XYZ file of C-alpha atoms in Angstrom:
372
model
C 0.000 0.000 0.000
C 1.288 3.433 -0.904
C 1.208 6.527 1.230
C -2.223 8.053 1.808
C -2.083 11.544 0.367
C -3.523 14.488 2.276
C -5.716 17.183 0.791
C -5.697 20.896 1.499
C -8.951 22.744 2.343
C -8.988 23.903 -1.308
C -8.802 20.485 -2.979
C -12.421 20.573 -4.194
C -11.878 24.076 -5.604
C -8.956 22.814 -7.681
C -11.026 19.939 -9.033
C -13.904 22.295 -9.974
C -11.453 24.492 -11.874
C -10.076 21.548 -13.841
C -6.747 21.483 -12.040
C -4.422 18.620 -12.953
C -3.817 16.941 -9.591
C -0.492 15.265 -8.791
C 1.157 13.916 -5.629
C 3.412 16.566 -4.077
C 5.053 16.550 -0.639
C 2.431 14.127 0.681
C -0.519 16.113 -0.705
C -2.756 16.031 -3.757
C -1.932 19.369 -5.380
C -2.664 21.096 -8.702
C 0.349 21.250 -11.005
C -1.570 23.386 -13.531
C -5.031 24.418 -14.678
C -6.503 24.288 -18.223
C -4.960 27.667 -19.155
C -1.501 26.113 -18.855
C 1.751 26.917 -17.064
C 2.864 29.752 -19.355
C -0.480 31.578 -19.046
C -0.454 31.170 -15.263
C 3.143 32.398 -15.119
C 2.405 35.494 -17.227
C -0.673 36.315 -15.116
C 1.539 36.622 -12.038
C 4.119 38.739 -13.845
C 1.530 41.046 -15.444
C -1.544 41.134 -13.161
C -2.215 38.615 -10.380
C -2.271 34.892 -9.689
C -3.612 32.904 -6.747
C -1.780 29.971 -5.160
C -2.901 27.343 -2.673
C 0.023 26.932 -0.260
C -1.992 25.353 2.552
C 0.332 22.350 2.393
C 3.122 24.346 4.051
C 3.910 23.559 7.672
C 3.501 25.990 10.570
C 5.007 25.599 14.044
C 4.354 28.067 16.871
C 7.068 28.663 19.456
C 5.964 30.446 22.645
C 7.518 31.285 25.998
C 9.819 33.872 27.549
C 12.870 32.436 25.811
C 11.185 31.811 22.436
C 13.273 34.434 20.636
C 16.548 33.188 22.085
C 15.680 29.612 21.147
C 14.710 30.422 17.540
C 17.913 32.450 17.247
C 19.811 29.294 18.298
C 17.781 27.236 15.810
C 18.412 29.320 12.655
C 21.493 31.005 11.200
C 19.860 34.402 10.655
C 19.504 36.932 13.496
C 15.949 36.822 14.813
C 16.774 39.356 17.550
C 16.904 42.076 14.871
C 13.221 41.582 13.993
C 10.506 43.961 15.145
C 7.106 42.590 16.135
C 5.143 42.186 12.908
C 8.245 41.432 10.859
C 9.139 38.231 8.990
C 12.518 36.847 7.992
C 13.877 34.261 5.569
C 16.185 31.837 7.380
C 17.749 28.390 7.270
C 18.041 25.694 9.920
C 21.383 23.933 9.788
C 22.518 20.603 11.128
C 25.615 20.612 13.312
C 27.720 19.776 10.225
C 26.393 22.866 8.409
C 24.025 20.998 6.079
C 20.610 22.562 5.601
C 17.702 20.923 7.448
C 15.272 23.311 5.724
C 14.768 26.883 4.633
C 11.854 28.641 6.287
C 10.136 31.890 7.188
C 10.219 33.237 10.742
C 7.222 35.375 11.807
C 7.810 37.374 14.980
C 4.458 38.292 16.566
C 6.237 39.168 19.844
C 9.521 38.060 21.365
C 7.587 35.330 23.207
C 5.481 34.231 20.204
C 7.171 33.226 16.944
C 5.818 31.181 14.040
C 8.026 29.041 11.808
C 6.728 28.307 8.283
C 8.460 25.274 6.767
C 8.359 23.257 3.561
C 5.611 20.653 3.325
C 7.929 17.802 2.330
C 10.052 18.408 5.450
C 7.285 18.915 8.002
C 7.808 15.789 10.117
C 11.611 15.985 9.882
C 11.595 19.672 10.778
C 9.316 19.247 13.787
C 11.565 16.478 15.104
C 14.621 18.687 14.546
C 13.066 21.628 16.389
C 12.143 19.323 19.265
C 15.690 17.969 19.326
C 17.046 21.527 19.328
C 14.859 22.384 22.316
C 16.653 19.681 24.267
C 20.069 20.915 23.134
C 19.162 24.539 23.950
C 18.030 23.481 27.396
C 15.645 26.312 28.280
C 12.534 25.567 30.303
C 9.055 26.891 29.582
C 9.232 26.968 25.780
C 6.190 25.436 24.110
C 6.268 24.069 20.561
C 2.959 23.438 18.752
C 2.462 22.034 15.245
C -0.310 24.243 13.811
C -0.081 22.876 10.257
C -3.450 21.113 10.058
C -5.245 24.100 11.584
C -4.180 26.702 9.025
C -5.267 27.427 5.468
C -2.814 29.478 3.419
C -3.412 31.407 0.191
C -0.882 33.503 -1.725
C -1.960 36.302 -4.062
C 0.973 37.373 -6.219
C 1.406 39.974 -8.939
C 1.627 43.747 -9.495
C -2.127 44.200 -9.043
C -2.289 42.241 -5.769
C -2.603 45.214 -3.442
C -5.474 46.768 -5.406
C -7.302 43.435 -5.626
C -6.938 42.394 -1.989
C -7.545 45.954 -0.794
C -11.120 45.742 -2.047
C -11.828 42.786 0.255
C -10.347 43.950 3.545
C -10.220 46.877 5.932
C -6.552 46.128 6.658
C -4.385 49.003 5.371
C -2.189 47.029 2.989
C -0.023 50.046 2.203
C 1.189 49.886 5.806
C 2.435 46.309 5.409
C 5.981 46.619 4.103
C 8.026 43.882 2.439
C 8.527 40.997 4.876
C 6.038 42.524 7.303
C 2.652 41.224 8.437
C -0.505 42.295 10.227
C -3.565 40.652 11.755
C -7.061 41.634 10.634
C -10.176 40.548 8.788
C -10.603 39.705 5.123
C -14.269 39.340 4.178
C -15.038 38.935 7.877
C -12.519 36.116 8.315
C -9.651 36.588 10.773
C -6.333 36.375 8.924
C -2.651 37.018 9.305
C -1.837 39.081 6.199
C 1.833 39.061 5.202
C 3.831 40.474 2.304
C 6.620 38.038 1.398
C 6.241 35.843 -1.701
C 8.200 33.385 -3.836
C 7.720 34.869 -7.311
C 9.615 38.157 -7.474
C 6.336 40.051 -7.664
C 4.465 42.059 -5.072
C 1.906 40.012 -3.200
C 0.323 38.820 0.011
C -0.242 35.649 2.004
C -3.439 34.976 3.946
C -3.148 32.638 6.939
C -6.686 31.687 7.946
C -8.889 28.994 9.441
C -9.071 25.991 7.062
C -12.859 26.404 6.764
C -12.442 30.008 5.602
C -9.999 29.174 2.803
C -12.571 28.234 0.099
C -14.565 31.432 0.693
C -11.453 33.594 0.379
C -10.210 31.625 -2.637
C -13.453 32.089 -4.562
C -13.720 35.779 -3.645
C -10.197 36.493 -4.857
C -10.769 34.663 -8.151
C -13.962 36.646 -8.708
C -12.371 39.997 -7.805
C -11.178 42.433 -10.475
C -13.684 41.073 -12.987
C -12.357 37.533 -12.708
C -8.880 38.436 -13.974
C -7.054 36.637 -11.155
C -5.627 33.374 -12.479
C -5.389 30.235 -10.300
C -1.773 29.046 -10.389
C -0.383 25.563 -9.850
C 2.965 24.065 -8.910
C 4.319 24.252 -12.466
C 4.237 28.038 -12.712
C 5.251 28.350 -9.068
C 8.485 26.626 -10.058
C 9.164 28.679 -13.208
C 8.451 31.924 -11.345
C 10.762 31.143 -8.424
C 13.573 29.855 -10.655
C 13.534 32.983 -12.828
C 14.255 34.868 -9.586
C 16.979 32.437 -8.517
C 15.085 31.451 -5.358
C 16.264 28.162 -3.869
C 14.033 25.083 -3.783
C 14.665 22.570 -1.030
C 15.451 19.129 -2.444
C 16.847 20.658 -5.635
C 19.163 23.577 -4.907
C 19.619 23.012 -1.177
C 19.544 19.936 1.063
C 21.320 18.298 3.985
C 24.472 17.915 1.849
C 24.754 21.636 1.069
C 25.539 24.553 3.355
C 24.010 28.036 3.122
C 27.434 29.483 2.253
C 27.778 27.141 -0.723
C 24.186 27.879 -1.760
C 24.679 31.638 -2.013
C 22.663 32.165 1.169
C 25.520 33.654 3.130
C 23.379 36.743 3.731
C 21.223 34.596 6.044
C 24.237 33.495 8.099
C 25.060 35.870 10.962
C 28.227 34.391 12.429
C 28.670 37.257 14.893
C 25.284 36.910 16.624
C 26.370 34.172 19.021
C 25.916 30.413 19.150
C 23.564 28.609 16.730
C 23.401 25.100 15.328
C 26.029 24.551 12.632
C 27.926 27.759 13.430
C 31.349 26.180 14.086
C 31.398 24.375 10.738
C 30.225 27.479 8.875
C 32.945 29.581 10.531
C 35.529 27.020 9.426
C 34.112 26.845 5.915
C 34.231 30.613 5.552
C 37.831 30.735 6.786
C 39.039 27.894 4.557
C 37.101 28.931 1.461
C 34.334 27.199 -0.453
C 34.922 24.164 -2.637
C 31.777 24.791 -4.691
C 29.167 27.467 -5.293
C 25.564 27.311 -6.464
C 25.623 29.117 -9.800
C 23.090 30.177 -12.390
C 23.417 29.503 -16.103
C 21.571 30.230 -19.342
C 21.525 28.069 -22.469
C 22.781 29.746 -25.631
C 20.654 27.482 -27.826
C 17.095 26.218 -27.561
C 16.839 23.473 -24.979
C 15.360 22.348 -21.643
C 17.940 21.796 -18.875
C 16.436 19.268 -16.484
C 17.646 18.420 -12.968
C 20.365 15.774 -13.022
C 21.824 16.708 -16.409
C 25.619 16.811 -16.401
C 27.443 20.141 -16.467
C 30.789 20.230 -18.265
C 33.509 22.827 -18.542
C 36.339 22.400 -21.058
C 35.298 18.786 -21.553
C 35.379 17.957 -17.848
C 32.319 17.035 -15.781
C 32.107 19.694 -13.051
C 28.589 19.322 -11.649
C 24.935 18.546 -12.307
C 21.862 20.664 -12.928
C 19.941 21.183 -9.673
C 16.991 23.230 -11.012
C 16.190 23.821 -14.666
C 13.394 25.062 -16.909
C 12.598 27.285 -19.862
C 11.676 30.609 -18.276
C 8.504 32.037 -19.849
C 9.528 35.604 -18.972
C 13.147 35.276 -20.117
C 12.485 33.093 -23.164
C 15.393 30.684 -22.754
C 16.632 27.670 -20.846
C 17.847 28.566 -17.358
C 19.120 26.572 -14.429
C 21.360 26.184 -11.411
C 24.175 23.875 -10.414
C 27.086 23.637 -7.987
C 30.396 24.514 -9.642
C 34.000 24.774 -8.439
C 34.746 28.416 -7.564
C 37.095 28.821 -10.538
C 34.283 27.776 -12.900
C 31.553 29.803 -11.182
C 32.520 33.262 -12.425
C 29.801 34.949 -14.546
C 30.739 34.731 -18.196
C 32.363 31.291 -17.874
C 31.425 29.057 -20.816
C 30.040 25.645 -19.872
C 28.001 22.881 -21.495
C 24.847 21.097 -20.361
C 24.659 17.510 -21.569
C 21.175 17.117 -23.076
C 20.424 13.831 -24.867
C 24.161 13.110 -25.207
C 24.813 16.491 -26.797
C 26.735 19.256 -25.081
C 24.550 22.358 -25.274
C 26.526 25.604 -24.966
C 25.687 27.642 -21.872
C 27.086 30.497 -19.840
C 27.365 31.115 -16.112
C 25.361 34.228 -15.126
C 24.355 36.113 -12.007
C 20.863 35.501 -10.709
C 18.105 36.585 -10.849
C 17.547 35.589 -14.458
C 14.470 37.863 -14.584
C 15.312 41.481 -13.816
C 11.780 42.860 -13.573
C 9.389 42.348 -10.697
C 7.036 44.510 -8.705
C 8.237 43.892 -5.131
C 7.856 46.969 -2.936
C 10.867 46.926 -0.618
């Protein structure tokens, strides 16, 4: 017997809309709708698209030492956050490998929510529990809220105008990586402004029973111009921005320094899990770097394809697609530092043919409507 897949509160909505349902991270999720991935992708870049991200995991950490504990748990500096501010962070193992990347929501210093990847939910919860024991503080409570939260993401340059018509929350007061609590169509929500697409947008954390009502209202807003978006376009959008995907670009065998996430590693903040190894790695220098590349000819670079430089195999594609907004094959892979300089000529082995490519700086897509 295979694994029993879970369904989000919006499963029936996806089916009604003709979504193509696939297994993903233990859930039945829509990979695309009848309009297709390219149309969904363009809707987010040009107007607005709506994502079901209710499969993500949420853990609440409370107690007087909650902030100190989360600061020990992740490599970023949570103490720098104001109440109502969010932060992108990574949890590292003691050897520096990445347990997961996540968002940290600081409601107050004694109440912090961790938002983790769906595929890592059970592993992450066990790791946080383990870290509580290592940290040793008393009175910290950890609660897995995942099944009690519905989560929608509205992304695109028209997001603020669209959502603003459905809520009394002053969206203009919610800055990038900030959040507020209020009502949307009478439903209590945490409204945040983060995103995974490179476009302006908002996330609505709500009761699971409220999710279908909010989903339908958002799709009907703005004359029905909001496009439902599946996992396919979610991937092309994030890769065009060079955003890491756990399991592809980052995993337990990669460190945040190697992955270009050094900006999330605050070595001077004090002790945190993995710090000693990361200090050593920074002092000794990296042996590989996650790098972006573009194909110079028409082709689709898929994960696992070999990367060559001057006839030598130097790595493998970690993420790859044809970016609808950039109009060419793009991807990422770990390369030796001397082959990771932008402008370096490489080849991607596609169907036994070396396709010419070039190392470039990310993001691949230079537009975007994020209000920083």
